[in-house]
Short mmCIF file of C-alpha atoms and ligand atoms in Angstrom, two decimals:
data_model
loop_
_atom_site.label_atom_id
_atom_site.label_comp_id
_atom_site.label_asym_id
_atom_site.label_seq_id
_atom_site.Cartn_x
_atom_site.Cartn_y
_atom_site.Cartn_z
CA MET A 22 104.05 180.10 134.31
CA VAL A 23 107.74 181.04 134.39
CA ASN A 24 108.61 177.37 134.39
CA ARG A 25 106.45 176.75 131.39
CA LEU A 26 108.07 179.64 129.53
CA LEU A 27 111.52 178.31 130.44
CA ARG A 28 110.58 174.81 129.27
CA HIS A 29 109.24 176.25 126.06
CA ALA A 30 112.41 178.31 125.54
CA ARG A 31 114.59 175.24 126.18
CA HIS A 32 112.49 173.17 123.83
CA PHE A 33 112.73 175.92 121.19
CA HIS A 34 116.49 176.14 121.66
CA ARG A 35 116.84 172.35 121.37
CA THR A 36 114.68 172.30 118.26
CA SER A 37 116.60 175.08 116.55
CA VAL A 38 119.93 173.40 117.37
CA GLU A 39 118.61 170.16 115.95
CA HIS A 40 117.33 171.99 112.89
CA GLU A 41 120.75 173.55 112.33
CA ARG A 42 122.40 170.19 112.74
CA LEU A 43 120.03 168.64 110.26
CA THR A 44 120.57 171.45 107.78
CA SER A 45 124.34 171.18 107.95
CA LEU A 46 124.08 167.37 107.66
CA ILE A 47 121.92 167.64 104.54
CA ASN A 48 124.19 170.26 103.07
CA SER A 49 127.26 168.11 103.56
CA MET A 50 125.72 165.25 101.57
CA ALA A 51 127.18 164.48 98.17
CA ASP A 52 123.75 163.43 96.87
CA GLY A 53 121.17 166.01 95.95
CA VAL A 54 118.35 166.15 98.51
CA ILE A 55 114.94 167.73 98.02
CA ALA A 56 112.01 167.43 100.42
CA VAL A 57 108.53 168.31 99.20
CA ASN A 58 105.20 168.63 100.97
CA SER A 59 102.02 166.91 99.85
CA LYS A 60 101.34 169.78 97.43
CA MET A 61 104.68 169.07 95.74
CA ASN A 62 106.20 172.33 96.92
CA ILE A 63 109.84 172.18 97.92
CA VAL A 64 110.43 172.70 101.64
CA THR A 65 114.12 171.72 101.92
CA SER A 66 117.00 171.24 99.52
CA ASN A 67 120.77 171.16 99.63
CA GLY A 68 123.69 172.47 97.54
CA ALA A 69 124.16 169.19 95.68
CA ALA A 70 120.55 169.38 94.45
CA LEU A 71 121.23 172.87 93.03
CA ASN A 72 124.27 171.45 91.25
CA ILE A 73 122.37 168.55 89.73
CA LEU A 74 119.53 170.78 88.60
CA ASP A 75 122.05 173.40 87.45
CA VAL A 76 120.32 176.33 89.20
CA ASN A 77 121.72 179.09 91.41
CA ASP A 78 118.53 180.27 93.01
CA THR A 79 116.90 178.79 96.09
CA LEU A 80 114.46 175.99 95.40
CA ILE A 81 112.39 176.48 98.52
CA GLY A 82 108.75 177.32 97.82
CA LYS A 83 109.00 176.27 94.19
CA SER A 84 106.92 173.56 92.69
CA LEU A 85 108.82 170.30 92.11
CA GLY A 86 107.47 169.88 88.59
CA ASP A 87 108.90 173.30 87.64
CA VAL A 88 112.46 172.51 88.63
CA LEU A 89 112.88 168.77 88.04
CA LYS A 90 111.98 167.73 84.50
CA PRO A 91 113.42 164.31 83.77
CA VAL A 92 113.01 162.44 80.50
CA ASP A 93 113.16 158.73 79.72
CA LYS A 94 115.59 157.10 77.30
CA ASN A 95 113.24 157.90 74.40
CA ASN A 96 113.41 161.53 75.38
CA GLN A 97 109.78 161.48 76.59
CA HIS A 98 108.92 163.80 79.45
CA VAL A 99 108.33 161.95 82.75
CA PRO A 100 105.73 163.65 84.99
CA ILE A 101 107.78 163.78 88.16
CA GLU A 102 105.00 164.86 90.53
CA HIS A 103 102.90 161.89 89.52
CA LEU A 104 105.89 159.58 89.97
CA VAL A 105 106.50 160.96 93.48
CA GLN A 106 102.87 160.70 94.56
CA GLN A 107 102.77 157.08 93.45
CA ALA A 108 105.67 156.20 95.75
CA LYS A 109 103.88 154.60 98.71
CA ILE A 110 107.11 152.89 99.78
CA PRO A 111 110.72 153.99 99.15
CA THR A 112 111.30 153.66 95.41
CA THR A 113 114.40 154.08 93.26
CA THR A 114 114.98 154.41 89.56
CA ARG A 115 118.16 154.53 87.46
CA GLU A 116 116.44 154.98 84.14
CA LEU A 117 115.84 158.73 84.05
CA LEU A 118 117.85 161.41 82.28
CA LEU A 119 118.17 165.12 82.87
CA THR A 120 118.72 167.46 79.94
CA TYR A 121 120.40 170.84 80.40
CA THR A 122 119.90 174.02 78.45
CA ASP A 123 123.18 173.49 76.53
CA GLY A 124 121.81 170.14 75.30
CA SER A 125 124.04 167.96 77.54
CA LYS A 126 122.50 165.07 79.44
CA ILE A 127 123.16 163.13 82.61
CA ASN A 128 121.85 159.78 83.83
CA LEU A 129 119.99 160.34 87.07
CA TYR A 130 119.69 158.05 90.05
CA LEU A 131 116.49 159.03 91.82
CA SER A 132 115.25 157.69 95.12
CA ILE A 133 111.86 158.74 96.45
CA ALA A 134 110.85 158.10 100.04
CA PRO A 135 107.44 159.04 101.50
CA VAL A 136 108.01 160.67 104.90
CA HIS A 137 106.24 162.57 107.63
CA LEU A 138 107.61 166.06 107.57
CA GLY A 139 107.89 167.56 111.02
CA TYR A 140 107.87 165.47 114.15
CA GLY A 141 106.20 162.20 114.87
CA ARG A 142 103.33 160.53 113.05
CA LYS A 143 101.32 163.73 113.25
CA GLY A 144 103.62 165.61 110.85
CA SER A 145 102.19 166.29 107.45
CA GLN A 146 102.88 163.87 104.62
CA GLY A 147 105.70 164.65 102.25
CA TYR A 148 108.49 163.07 100.25
CA VAL A 149 112.26 163.14 100.26
CA LEU A 150 114.03 162.82 96.93
CA LEU A 151 117.67 161.76 96.63
CA MET A 152 119.42 162.46 93.33
CA ARG A 153 122.81 161.43 91.99
CA ASP A 154 124.61 161.80 88.67
CA ILE A 155 125.35 158.23 87.55
CA THR A 156 126.43 159.01 83.99
CA HIS A 157 129.87 157.49 84.50
CA GLU A 158 128.53 154.26 86.07
CA LYS A 159 125.93 153.97 83.31
CA SER A 160 128.53 154.32 80.57
CA LEU A 161 130.65 151.61 82.23
CA GLU A 162 127.56 149.40 82.43
CA GLU A 163 126.78 150.00 78.76
CA GLU A 164 130.37 149.27 77.79
CA ARG A 165 130.27 146.02 79.76
CA ASP A 166 126.97 144.98 78.17
CA GLU A 167 128.32 145.71 74.72
CA PHE A 168 131.50 143.80 75.51
CA ILE A 169 129.54 140.73 76.64
CA SER A 170 127.32 140.82 73.60
CA VAL A 171 130.26 141.15 71.19
CA VAL A 172 132.23 138.39 72.93
CA SER A 173 129.33 135.98 72.91
CA HIS A 174 128.71 136.76 69.26
CA GLU A 175 132.39 136.19 68.44
CA LEU A 176 132.43 132.92 70.38
CA ARG A 177 129.29 131.58 68.77
CA THR A 178 130.70 131.28 65.23
CA PRO A 179 133.79 129.16 66.03
CA ILE A 180 131.75 127.02 68.42
CA ALA A 181 129.16 126.37 65.71
CA ILE A 182 131.86 125.53 63.14
CA THR A 183 133.63 123.18 65.58
CA GLU A 184 130.37 121.46 66.43
CA GLY A 185 129.55 121.10 62.72
CA ASN A 186 132.94 119.60 61.91
CA ILE A 187 132.85 117.11 64.77
CA SER A 188 129.30 116.00 63.89
CA ASN A 189 130.45 115.64 60.31
CA ALA A 190 133.45 113.50 61.38
CA GLN A 191 131.10 111.27 63.42
CA PHE A 192 128.72 110.97 60.51
CA ILE A 193 131.51 110.00 58.06
CA ALA A 194 132.93 107.51 60.58
CA GLN A 195 129.53 105.78 60.76
CA LYS A 196 128.73 105.87 57.05
CA THR A 197 131.85 105.52 54.92
CA GLY A 198 134.71 105.59 57.40
CA ASP A 199 136.75 107.66 54.88
CA ILE A 200 139.76 108.51 57.02
CA ASN A 201 140.86 111.48 54.89
CA GLN A 202 137.49 113.20 55.18
CA ILE A 203 137.48 112.55 58.91
CA LYS A 204 140.97 114.03 59.19
CA THR A 205 139.95 117.17 57.28
CA ALA A 206 136.89 117.69 59.48
CA LEU A 207 138.94 117.20 62.65
CA GLN A 208 141.66 119.55 61.40
CA GLN A 209 139.05 122.25 60.82
CA ALA A 210 137.59 121.67 64.28
CA HIS A 211 141.09 121.86 65.75
CA ASP A 212 141.80 125.18 64.00
CA GLN A 213 138.63 126.66 65.45
CA ILE A 214 139.50 125.46 68.94
CA MET A 215 142.95 127.04 68.60
CA PHE A 216 141.26 130.26 67.55
CA LEU A 217 139.00 130.09 70.60
CA ALA A 218 141.99 129.43 72.86
CA GLY A 219 143.73 132.48 71.38
CA MET A 220 140.67 134.58 71.96
CA VAL A 221 140.33 133.46 75.57
CA ASN A 222 144.02 134.33 76.09
CA ASP A 223 143.51 137.78 74.61
CA LEU A 224 140.49 138.29 76.84
CA ALA A 225 142.38 137.18 79.95
CA THR A 226 145.32 139.50 79.18
CA LEU A 227 142.89 142.27 78.43
CA SER A 228 141.01 141.87 81.66
CA ARG A 229 144.25 141.87 83.67
CA ALA A 230 145.51 144.92 81.78
CA GLU A 231 142.25 146.77 82.35
CA ARG A 232 142.31 146.05 86.04
CA GLY A 233 145.90 147.30 86.13
CA LYS A 234 146.97 143.93 87.51
CA LEU A 235 149.81 143.30 85.07
CA ILE A 236 153.23 143.51 86.62
CA VAL A 237 156.07 144.78 84.49
CA GLU A 238 159.16 142.69 85.18
CA VAL A 239 162.12 144.50 83.74
CA GLN A 240 165.02 142.41 82.47
CA PRO A 241 167.73 142.70 79.82
CA ILE A 242 166.47 141.65 76.38
CA ASP A 243 168.96 140.45 73.77
CA ILE A 244 167.54 142.03 70.60
CA ASN A 245 169.31 139.74 68.14
CA LYS A 246 168.12 136.67 69.97
CA LEU A 247 164.57 137.95 70.30
CA VAL A 248 164.20 138.76 66.60
CA GLU A 249 165.77 135.43 65.65
CA GLN A 250 163.37 133.51 67.94
CA LEU A 251 160.36 135.38 66.58
CA ALA A 252 161.38 134.70 62.98
CA LYS A 253 161.76 131.01 63.79
CA LEU A 254 158.40 130.89 65.54
CA TYR A 255 156.57 132.26 62.51
CA SER A 256 158.65 130.77 59.68
CA ASP A 257 156.15 127.93 59.10
CA ASP A 258 153.13 130.25 59.01
CA ALA A 259 154.89 132.53 56.52
CA ALA A 260 156.11 129.61 54.40
CA LYS A 261 152.59 128.14 54.21
CA LYS A 262 151.44 131.37 52.57
CA GLY A 263 154.52 131.56 50.33
CA LEU A 264 155.76 134.70 52.10
CA ALA A 265 159.40 135.57 52.71
CA LEU A 266 160.02 136.28 56.40
CA LYS A 267 163.06 138.56 56.65
CA THR A 268 164.92 140.05 59.59
CA ALA A 269 167.21 143.08 59.85
CA VAL A 270 168.85 143.95 63.16
CA ALA A 271 171.27 146.88 63.39
CA ALA A 272 174.79 145.71 64.14
CA GLY A 273 176.06 146.07 67.70
CA ILE A 274 172.64 146.88 69.15
CA SER A 275 172.80 146.81 72.95
CA PRO A 276 170.39 144.89 75.18
CA LEU A 277 167.14 146.62 76.08
CA MET A 278 165.83 146.82 79.65
CA SER A 279 162.10 146.17 79.43
CA SER A 280 159.49 143.46 79.92
CA ASP A 281 160.53 140.49 77.80
CA LEU A 282 156.99 139.10 78.04
CA TYR A 283 155.16 142.20 76.85
CA VAL A 284 157.69 143.14 74.18
CA ARG A 285 157.29 139.64 72.76
CA GLU A 286 153.51 139.75 72.95
CA VAL A 287 153.33 143.11 71.20
CA LEU A 288 155.70 142.04 68.42
CA GLN A 289 153.90 138.71 68.01
CA ASN A 290 150.65 140.57 67.43
CA PHE A 291 152.26 142.72 64.73
CA ILE A 292 153.89 139.70 63.07
CA THR A 293 150.79 137.47 63.10
CA ASN A 294 148.77 140.33 61.59
CA ALA A 295 151.44 141.03 58.97
CA ILE A 296 151.36 137.37 57.89
CA LYS A 297 147.59 137.13 58.14
CA TYR A 298 146.90 140.21 56.06
CA THR A 299 149.53 139.68 53.36
CA GLU A 300 148.70 137.58 50.33
CA GLU A 301 152.05 137.80 48.58
CA GLY A 302 155.49 139.28 49.09
CA SER A 303 157.26 139.53 52.39
CA VAL A 304 157.17 140.37 56.08
CA THR A 305 160.25 142.03 57.56
CA ILE A 306 161.07 142.31 61.25
CA SER A 307 163.71 144.95 61.98
CA ALA A 308 165.25 146.47 65.08
CA GLU A 309 167.39 149.57 65.39
CA PRO A 310 168.72 151.64 68.29
CA ALA A 311 166.68 154.75 69.08
CA ASP A 312 166.95 157.56 71.61
CA HIS A 313 167.16 155.73 75.00
CA GLY A 314 165.54 152.61 73.64
CA VAL A 315 164.97 150.40 70.63
CA ARG A 316 162.67 150.75 67.65
CA PHE A 317 161.15 147.57 66.25
CA ILE A 318 159.55 147.64 62.83
CA VAL A 319 157.25 145.04 61.33
CA GLN A 320 156.70 145.76 57.67
CA ASP A 321 154.53 143.82 55.23
CA THR A 322 153.59 143.99 51.57
CA GLY A 323 149.99 143.09 52.34
CA ILE A 324 146.49 144.38 51.81
CA GLY A 325 147.19 147.64 53.68
CA ILE A 326 144.82 149.70 55.81
CA SER A 327 142.76 152.63 54.51
CA LYS A 328 143.34 156.07 56.06
CA GLN A 329 139.91 155.92 57.63
CA ASP A 330 140.55 152.52 59.25
CA GLN A 331 144.01 153.49 60.46
CA ASP A 332 142.41 155.60 63.21
CA ARG A 333 140.36 152.64 64.40
CA VAL A 334 142.56 149.54 64.23
CA PHE A 335 143.50 149.91 67.91
CA ASP A 336 139.85 150.06 69.01
CA LYS A 337 138.32 147.14 70.88
CA PHE A 338 136.86 144.56 68.43
CA PHE A 339 137.59 146.68 65.37
CA ARG A 340 138.08 144.68 62.15
CA SER A 341 138.21 146.22 58.70
CA GLU A 342 135.16 145.60 56.49
CA ASP A 343 137.50 144.59 53.63
CA PHE A 344 136.59 141.09 52.45
CA ARG A 345 140.29 140.14 52.49
CA THR A 346 140.34 140.90 56.22
CA ARG A 347 137.17 138.94 56.81
CA LYS A 348 138.65 135.92 55.02
CA ALA A 349 141.13 135.56 57.88
CA ASN A 350 140.06 134.64 61.38
CA GLY A 351 140.31 137.40 63.91
CA THR A 352 138.75 138.92 66.99
CA GLY A 353 139.71 142.56 66.63
CA LEU A 354 141.25 142.37 70.09
CA GLY A 355 144.92 141.89 69.17
CA LEU A 356 145.85 145.51 68.53
CA TYR A 357 143.69 146.73 71.40
CA VAL A 358 145.60 144.46 73.80
CA THR A 359 148.84 145.54 72.11
CA MET A 360 148.05 149.17 72.82
CA LYS A 361 147.26 148.40 76.47
CA LEU A 362 150.48 146.46 76.93
CA SER A 363 152.59 149.08 75.19
CA ARG A 364 151.27 151.73 77.55
CA LEU A 365 152.45 149.60 80.47
CA ILE A 366 156.00 149.61 79.12
CA HIS A 367 155.78 153.28 78.00
CA ALA A 368 156.18 152.32 74.36
CA GLU A 369 154.95 154.38 71.41
CA ILE A 370 153.37 152.81 68.35
CA ASP A 371 153.40 154.33 64.90
CA LEU A 372 151.41 153.03 61.93
CA ARG A 373 152.04 153.81 58.27
CA SER A 374 149.99 152.02 55.68
CA GLU A 375 148.71 152.31 52.17
CA LEU A 376 145.83 150.30 50.82
CA ASN A 377 146.97 147.44 48.57
CA LYS A 378 150.63 148.30 49.17
CA GLY A 379 151.32 147.18 52.72
CA SER A 380 151.61 148.28 56.33
CA THR A 381 154.41 149.22 58.67
CA PHE A 382 153.85 148.99 62.40
CA SER A 383 156.76 150.44 64.31
CA ILE A 384 157.14 150.63 68.05
CA PHE A 385 159.63 152.57 70.09
CA ILE A 386 160.36 150.77 73.35
CA PRO A 387 162.24 152.85 75.93
CA ASN A 388 164.91 151.47 78.18
CA LEU A 389 162.87 151.24 81.38
CA GLU A 390 165.88 151.43 83.68
CA GLU A 391 167.01 154.74 82.18
CA LEU A 392 163.44 155.99 82.25
CA SER A 393 162.98 155.25 85.95
CA ALA A 394 166.42 156.77 86.75
CA LYS A 395 165.39 159.92 84.85
CA ASN A 396 162.09 160.07 86.76
CA ARG A 397 163.95 159.70 90.05
CA THR A 398 166.23 162.67 89.33
CA GLN A 399 163.40 164.94 88.16
P1 LIG B 407 142.27 140.81 64.30
O1 LIG B 407 143.51 140.60 63.48
O2 LIG B 407 141.99 139.69 65.24
O3 LIG B 407 141.08 141.15 63.45
P2 LIG B 407 143.61 143.11 65.45
O4 LIG B 407 143.17 143.95 66.62
O5 LIG B 407 144.94 142.48 65.56
O6 LIG B 407 142.45 142.06 65.23
O7 LIG B 407 143.57 144.02 64.17
C1 LIG B 407 142.44 144.83 63.92
C2 LIG B 407 142.24 145.07 62.44
O8 LIG B 407 143.31 145.88 61.92
C3 LIG B 407 142.28 143.82 61.59
O9 LIG B 407 141.05 143.16 61.59
C4 LIG B 407 142.64 144.40 60.22
O10 LIG B 407 141.49 144.96 59.62
C5 LIG B 407 143.59 145.53 60.59
N1 LIG B 407 145.01 145.13 60.52
C6 LIG B 407 145.85 144.89 61.54
N2 LIG B 407 147.09 144.61 61.11
C7 LIG B 407 147.05 144.69 59.77
C8 LIG B 407 148.03 144.50 58.73
N3 LIG B 407 149.31 144.19 58.99
N4 LIG B 407 147.61 144.67 57.45
C9 LIG B 407 146.32 145.00 57.16
N5 LIG B 407 145.36 145.17 58.09
C10 LIG B 407 145.73 145.02 59.38
#
């Protein structure tokens, strides 16, 4: 008899230790955990579940349907108890949302597993629910989906035009053999391929910049030389549109310590845009010394940017609705990439523009050697 009592006491002790262990394990989990019995009453829950459901009070003894009220993406109530009872095998869903009293929403990851509560097969039937806030992951997913759909849409047009031009060239070669018409069609196809190549480059730079994989190699940049090279590079494009391409570099400007590659890329984006979006007049590239760095200014007498659009030109894929913008090829990625690159070299961009008068993009590029020395002493 004594032995039996002792055994029972030991068993009880072991069970309560195990129970405590289990409780502290569940409480240390980052995911919300709720266990319910077959009547859908909550028998266990942890702190993370209280957080997700935004309640302070204990959940134990409450009915699941009273505390967990998810909705679907059309804001339709999802009967949770029914969903749980249907789960004959472990089931997960990432499609539910939880709405809070202040109107905010989270995306909910919910996993439902049918279990035997208690010990062994004899324990009564119940379910364990795991919950996680996946709002951030979902928004990344949505952004990625949108990105893919915009890119494929943007790629489709130049591909279709190229295909059309090449078929046309083949057709003319077979029928009339008119070399001038063939040349025109091939030139148009070539322009589209160059546009596609530019877009792929922008996308590659963008993806490296977003993954933080771009390395900033700091080296001395000769400002006079840089501006001269840029003006030379774009003189043909400007001349073709009858635009004057001017330069103005402050005398005696000292070399700048920064990334030659990124400074060039940023300025090239400003200059190509200035030429692209200017129908008559001029584009001026200037450089002047500024506080611990250099300020570059690209000014045009072009179509300008409305106040409303000025806030959005650096957004991914943004292009103004203006028909004069749409006349020119573009992806809406240039200024977005420019912004990413300028952050890497700690540069600050400023935009002034007036519709139908012109735009001025200026960028202050700090001397990165002085900047890192300053950071070291702070
Ligand atoms: P893209 O030129 O390929 O469309 P960008 O990201 O370089 O893409 O520019 C985004 C938008 O900003 C352009 O589509 C245009 O509407 C506007 N924009 C940029 N630069 C100028 C400029 N110099 N003058 C007028 N509009 C501009």
